[in-house]
mmCIF file of C-alpha atoms in Angstrom:
data_model
loop_
_atom_site.group_PDB
_atom_site.id
_atom_site.type_symbol
_atom_site.label_atom_id
_atom_site.label_comp_id
_atom_site.label_asym_id
_atom_site.label_seq_id
_atom_site.Cartn_x
_atom_site.Cartn_y
_atom_site.Cartn_z
ATOM 1 C CA MET A 1 -7.532 -32.589 6.335
ATOM 2 C CA GLY A 2 -6.032 -31.700 9.687
ATOM 3 C CA LYS A 3 -5.444 -28.230 10.989
ATOM 4 C CA SER A 4 -2.105 -26.773 9.920
ATOM 5 C CA LYS A 5 0.390 -25.600 12.506
ATOM 6 C CA ILE A 6 0.946 -21.877 12.798
ATOM 7 C CA TYR A 7 4.595 -22.335 13.702
ATOM 8 C CA THR A 8 7.027 -24.291 11.532
ATOM 9 C CA ARG A 9 10.326 -23.501 13.295
ATOM 10 C CA THR A 10 11.969 -23.056 9.873
ATOM 11 C CA GLY A 11 12.567 -19.347 10.484
ATOM 12 C CA ASP A 12 14.130 -19.648 13.912
ATOM 13 C CA ARG A 13 17.590 -18.897 12.550
ATOM 14 C CA GLY A 14 16.599 -15.649 10.834
ATOM 15 C CA GLN A 15 15.899 -17.010 7.373
ATOM 16 C CA THR A 16 12.745 -17.654 5.390
ATOM 17 C CA SER A 17 11.814 -19.146 2.043
ATOM 18 C CA LEU A 18 10.685 -17.291 -1.031
ATOM 19 C CA VAL A 19 8.102 -18.833 -3.316
ATOM 20 C CA GLY A 20 10.316 -21.244 -5.231
ATOM 21 C CA GLY A 21 12.252 -22.422 -2.177
ATOM 22 C CA THR A 22 15.205 -20.018 -2.121
ATOM 23 C CA ARG A 23 16.193 -19.260 1.485
ATOM 24 C CA VAL A 24 17.002 -15.644 2.302
ATOM 25 C CA SER A 25 17.644 -13.579 5.411
ATOM 26 C CA LYS A 26 14.589 -12.031 7.026
ATOM 27 C CA THR A 27 16.364 -8.686 6.552
ATOM 28 C CA HIS A 28 16.661 -9.196 2.770
ATOM 29 C CA ALA A 29 15.451 -6.329 0.564
ATOM 30 C CA ARG A 30 12.702 -8.544 -0.805
ATOM 31 C CA LEU A 31 11.350 -9.222 2.700
ATOM 32 C CA GLU A 32 11.482 -5.516 3.510
ATOM 33 C CA ALA A 33 9.428 -4.816 0.388
ATOM 34 C CA TYR A 34 6.685 -7.370 0.861
ATOM 35 C CA GLY A 35 6.723 -6.965 4.634
ATOM 36 C CA THR A 36 5.935 -3.277 4.224
ATOM 37 C CA ILE A 37 3.141 -4.188 1.803
ATOM 38 C CA ASP A 38 1.776 -6.498 4.508
ATOM 39 C CA GLU A 39 1.995 -3.691 7.082
ATOM 40 C CA LEU A 40 0.103 -1.397 4.708
ATOM 41 C CA ASN A 41 -2.576 -4.035 4.222
ATOM 42 C CA ALA A 42 -3.071 -4.305 7.981
ATOM 43 C CA GLN A 43 -3.364 -0.512 8.303
ATOM 44 C CA LEU A 44 -5.925 -0.499 5.478
ATOM 45 C CA GLY A 45 -7.944 -3.103 7.376
ATOM 46 C CA TYR A 46 -8.014 -0.743 10.344
ATOM 47 C CA LEU A 47 -8.999 2.189 8.121
ATOM 48 C CA SER A 48 -11.825 0.148 6.618
ATOM 49 C CA ALA A 49 -13.117 -0.689 10.104
ATOM 50 C CA LEU A 50 -13.366 3.045 10.848
ATOM 51 C CA LEU A 51 -15.639 3.704 7.862
ATOM 52 C CA PRO A 52 -19.423 3.263 7.920
ATOM 53 C CA ALA A 53 -20.519 -0.251 6.917
ATOM 54 C CA ASP A 54 -22.399 1.097 3.896
ATOM 55 C CA SER A 55 -19.481 3.199 2.665
ATOM 56 C CA GLY A 56 -18.533 2.611 -0.951
ATOM 57 C CA GLU A 57 -14.959 3.229 0.087
ATOM 58 C CA ARG A 58 -14.958 0.048 2.160
ATOM 59 C CA GLU A 59 -15.566 -1.884 -1.058
ATOM 60 C CA CYS A 60 -12.706 -0.067 -2.763
ATOM 61 C CA LEU A 61 -10.396 -0.692 0.191
ATOM 62 C CA LEU A 62 -11.266 -4.400 0.093
ATOM 63 C CA PHE A 63 -10.354 -4.435 -3.614
ATOM 64 C CA VAL A 64 -7.063 -2.719 -2.748
ATOM 65 C CA GLN A 65 -6.337 -5.218 0.029
ATOM 66 C CA HIS A 66 -6.797 -8.099 -2.408
ATOM 67 C CA GLN A 67 -4.478 -6.373 -4.877
ATOM 68 C CA LEU A 68 -1.862 -5.914 -2.162
ATOM 69 C CA PHE A 69 -1.872 -9.689 -1.683
ATOM 70 C CA VAL A 70 -1.118 -9.902 -5.403
ATOM 71 C CA VAL A 71 1.782 -7.451 -4.944
ATOM 72 C CA GLY A 72 3.052 -9.420 -1.948
ATOM 73 C CA ALA A 73 2.923 -12.705 -3.869
ATOM 74 C CA TYR A 74 4.744 -11.098 -6.775
ATOM 75 C CA LEU A 75 7.499 -9.745 -4.530
ATOM 76 C CA ALA A 76 7.817 -13.064 -2.658
ATOM 77 C CA THR A 77 8.282 -15.162 -5.809
ATOM 78 C CA ASP A 78 11.777 -16.094 -6.947
ATOM 79 C CA VAL A 79 11.143 -16.065 -10.702
ATOM 80 C CA GLN A 80 14.527 -17.703 -11.310
ATOM 81 C CA GLN A 81 13.168 -20.836 -9.582
ATOM 82 C CA VAL A 82 9.466 -20.841 -10.535
ATOM 83 C CA SER A 83 7.336 -19.069 -13.102
ATOM 84 C CA LEU A 84 5.094 -16.313 -11.867
ATOM 85 C CA PRO A 85 1.398 -17.283 -11.991
ATOM 86 C CA ALA A 86 -1.078 -14.856 -13.559
ATOM 87 C CA GLU A 87 -2.674 -14.311 -10.131
ATOM 88 C CA SER A 88 0.582 -12.739 -8.977
ATOM 89 C CA ARG A 89 0.515 -9.912 -11.504
ATOM 90 C CA ILE A 90 -1.130 -6.505 -11.204
ATOM 91 C CA SER A 91 -3.331 -5.872 -14.228
ATOM 92 C CA ASP A 92 -3.792 -2.645 -16.127
ATOM 93 C CA GLY A 93 -7.456 -2.934 -15.109
ATOM 94 C CA ALA A 94 -6.535 -2.768 -11.414
ATOM 95 C CA ILE A 95 -4.593 0.440 -12.012
ATOM 96 C CA ALA A 96 -7.452 1.901 -14.063
ATOM 97 C CA ARG A 97 -9.950 1.054 -11.306
ATOM 98 C CA LEU A 98 -7.804 2.844 -8.731
ATOM 99 C CA GLU A 99 -7.413 5.884 -10.992
ATOM 100 C CA ALA A 100 -11.198 5.997 -11.523
ATOM 101 C CA ALA A 101 -11.700 5.876 -7.745
ATOM 102 C CA ILE A 102 -9.289 8.804 -7.338
ATOM 103 C CA ASP A 103 -11.155 10.826 -9.962
ATOM 104 C CA THR A 104 -14.528 10.074 -8.351
ATOM 105 C CA LEU A 105 -13.306 11.078 -4.884
ATOM 106 C CA ASP A 106 -11.698 14.239 -6.195
ATOM 107 C CA GLU A 107 -14.914 15.480 -7.829
ATOM 108 C CA GLY A 108 -16.422 18.195 -5.703
ATOM 109 C CA LEU A 109 -13.363 18.687 -3.513
ATOM 110 C CA PRO A 110 -12.007 22.215 -3.341
ATOM 111 C CA PRO A 111 -8.879 22.761 -5.434
ATOM 112 C CA LEU A 112 -5.683 22.142 -3.541
ATOM 113 C CA LYS A 113 -3.663 25.376 -3.418
ATOM 114 C CA ALA A 114 -1.261 24.624 -0.580
ATOM 115 C CA PHE A 115 0.134 21.781 1.476
ATOM 116 C CA ILE A 116 -2.225 20.481 4.144
ATOM 117 C CA LEU A 117 -1.336 18.974 7.492
ATOM 118 C CA PRO A 118 -2.320 15.323 8.058
ATOM 119 C CA GLY A 119 -5.269 14.898 10.379
ATOM 120 C CA GLY A 120 -8.933 15.678 10.691
ATOM 121 C CA THR A 121 -11.355 12.899 11.491
ATOM 122 C CA PRO A 122 -9.974 9.684 12.986
ATOM 123 C CA ALA A 123 -10.504 7.917 9.642
ATOM 124 C CA ALA A 124 -8.784 10.722 7.715
ATOM 125 C CA GLY A 125 -5.870 10.581 10.154
ATOM 126 C CA VAL A 126 -5.508 6.830 9.640
ATOM 127 C CA CYS A 127 -5.705 7.481 5.875
ATOM 128 C CA HIS A 128 -2.605 9.626 6.203
ATOM 129 C CA ILE A 129 -0.842 6.890 8.176
ATOM 130 C CA CYS A 130 -1.723 4.435 5.396
ATOM 131 C CA ARG A 131 -0.472 6.923 2.802
ATOM 132 C CA THR A 132 2.916 7.247 4.481
ATOM 133 C CA VAL A 133 3.284 3.477 4.888
ATOM 134 C CA CYS A 134 2.382 3.170 1.200
ATOM 135 C CA ARG A 135 5.111 5.636 0.271
ATOM 136 C CA ARG A 136 7.579 3.626 2.365
ATOM 137 C CA ALA A 137 6.480 0.439 0.577
ATOM 138 C CA GLU A 138 7.120 2.182 -2.727
ATOM 139 C CA ARG A 139 10.622 3.151 -1.570
ATOM 140 C CA ARG A 140 11.286 -0.418 -0.415
ATOM 141 C CA ILE A 141 10.236 -1.765 -3.822
ATOM 142 C CA LEU A 142 12.563 0.670 -5.572
ATOM 143 C CA TRP A 143 15.343 -0.213 -3.128
ATOM 144 C CA LEU A 144 14.799 -3.883 -3.991
ATOM 145 C CA GLU A 145 15.258 -3.027 -7.661
ATOM 146 C CA GLU A 146 18.424 -1.063 -7.025
ATOM 147 C CA SER A 147 20.034 -3.440 -4.553
ATOM 148 C CA GLU A 148 19.191 -6.696 -6.322
ATOM 149 C CA GLY A 149 19.274 -5.559 -9.946
ATOM 150 C CA TRP A 150 15.819 -7.095 -10.393
ATOM 151 C CA GLU A 151 13.441 -4.984 -12.451
ATOM 152 C CA VAL A 152 10.065 -4.942 -10.730
ATOM 153 C CA ASP A 153 7.137 -5.028 -13.148
ATOM 154 C CA ALA A 154 5.941 -1.507 -13.984
ATOM 155 C CA PRO A 155 2.289 -2.237 -13.039
ATOM 156 C CA VAL A 156 3.367 -3.132 -9.484
ATOM 157 C CA LYS A 157 5.161 0.189 -9.081
ATOM 158 C CA GLN A 158 2.286 2.080 -10.732
ATOM 159 C CA PHE A 159 -0.357 0.498 -8.485
ATOM 160 C CA VAL A 160 1.534 1.305 -5.290
ATOM 161 C CA ASN A 161 2.185 4.859 -6.494
ATOM 162 C CA ARG A 162 -1.497 5.411 -7.358
ATOM 163 C CA LEU A 163 -2.538 3.929 -4.045
ATOM 164 C CA SER A 164 -0.762 6.660 -2.096
ATOM 165 C CA ASP A 165 -2.560 9.229 -4.275
ATOM 166 C CA TYR A 166 -5.882 7.497 -3.610
ATOM 167 C CA LEU A 167 -5.272 7.566 0.143
ATOM 168 C CA PHE A 168 -4.433 11.271 0.061
ATOM 169 C CA VAL A 169 -7.611 12.123 -1.849
ATOM 170 C CA LEU A 170 -9.657 9.801 0.383
ATOM 171 C CA SER A 171 -8.404 11.640 3.477
ATOM 172 C CA ARG A 172 -9.502 14.932 1.933
ATOM 173 C CA LYS A 173 -12.910 13.491 1.026
ATOM 174 C CA LEU A 174 -13.473 12.084 4.513
ATOM 175 C CA ASN A 175 -12.693 15.439 6.082
ATOM 176 C CA ASN A 176 -14.885 17.211 3.538
ATOM 177 C CA LEU A 177 -17.847 14.907 4.228
ATOM 178 C CA SER A 178 -17.447 15.537 7.964
ATOM 179 C CA LYS A 179 -17.225 19.306 7.425
ATOM 180 C CA ASN A 180 -13.695 19.298 8.880
ATOM 181 C CA GLU A 181 -11.678 22.129 7.455
ATOM 182 C CA GLU A 182 -8.273 21.205 6.152
ATOM 183 C CA ILE A 183 -5.391 22.754 8.039
ATOM 184 C CA ILE A 184 -3.159 24.559 5.589
ATOM 185 C CA TRP A 185 0.546 24.414 6.304
ATOM 186 C CA ASP A 186 1.752 27.714 7.712
ATOM 187 C CA LYS A 187 4.981 28.319 5.800
ATOM 188 C CA ASN A 188 6.047 30.824 8.447
ATOM 189 C CA CYS A 189 5.417 28.281 11.231
ATOM 190 C CA ARG A 190 3.272 30.639 13.256
#
């Protein structure tokens, strides 16, 4: 088998194909949704590279990255043209695994009594960037639902929502492990 070409020239006029062959504009709500998922996945790869090689969180982030490919495949599939394969569905088990990771990270963290400012260690700062991209991906998925009248599977929305929670708690844990104090938001802006 020969090496495939990276460029196809099929998108030169601002359109691309969904899984199933339907051609849509590259500015279509569906592309915005799965493109933001792709952006999040790239940011998570960077976050993972900042963590120690033996960190258990790297394993969890790799799991999440694989699941984001599932989300992307789901969002890229035109189910009116082709049936959605099982590999393109988020399972209840994936959501449960993410929730368990949140609970494990949260153990031993001080109770949260106020808003905290994003930052801390470089890895915690990137965690916050990932969290905000994740929230944008969630908004794009909901926008896709509203604009196209296509109901996105609940597990997809739940996984993305839990992921932003996971990233928030992970940022707190990373700062805690590094003995970085969280910066509490000064409501009076002093």
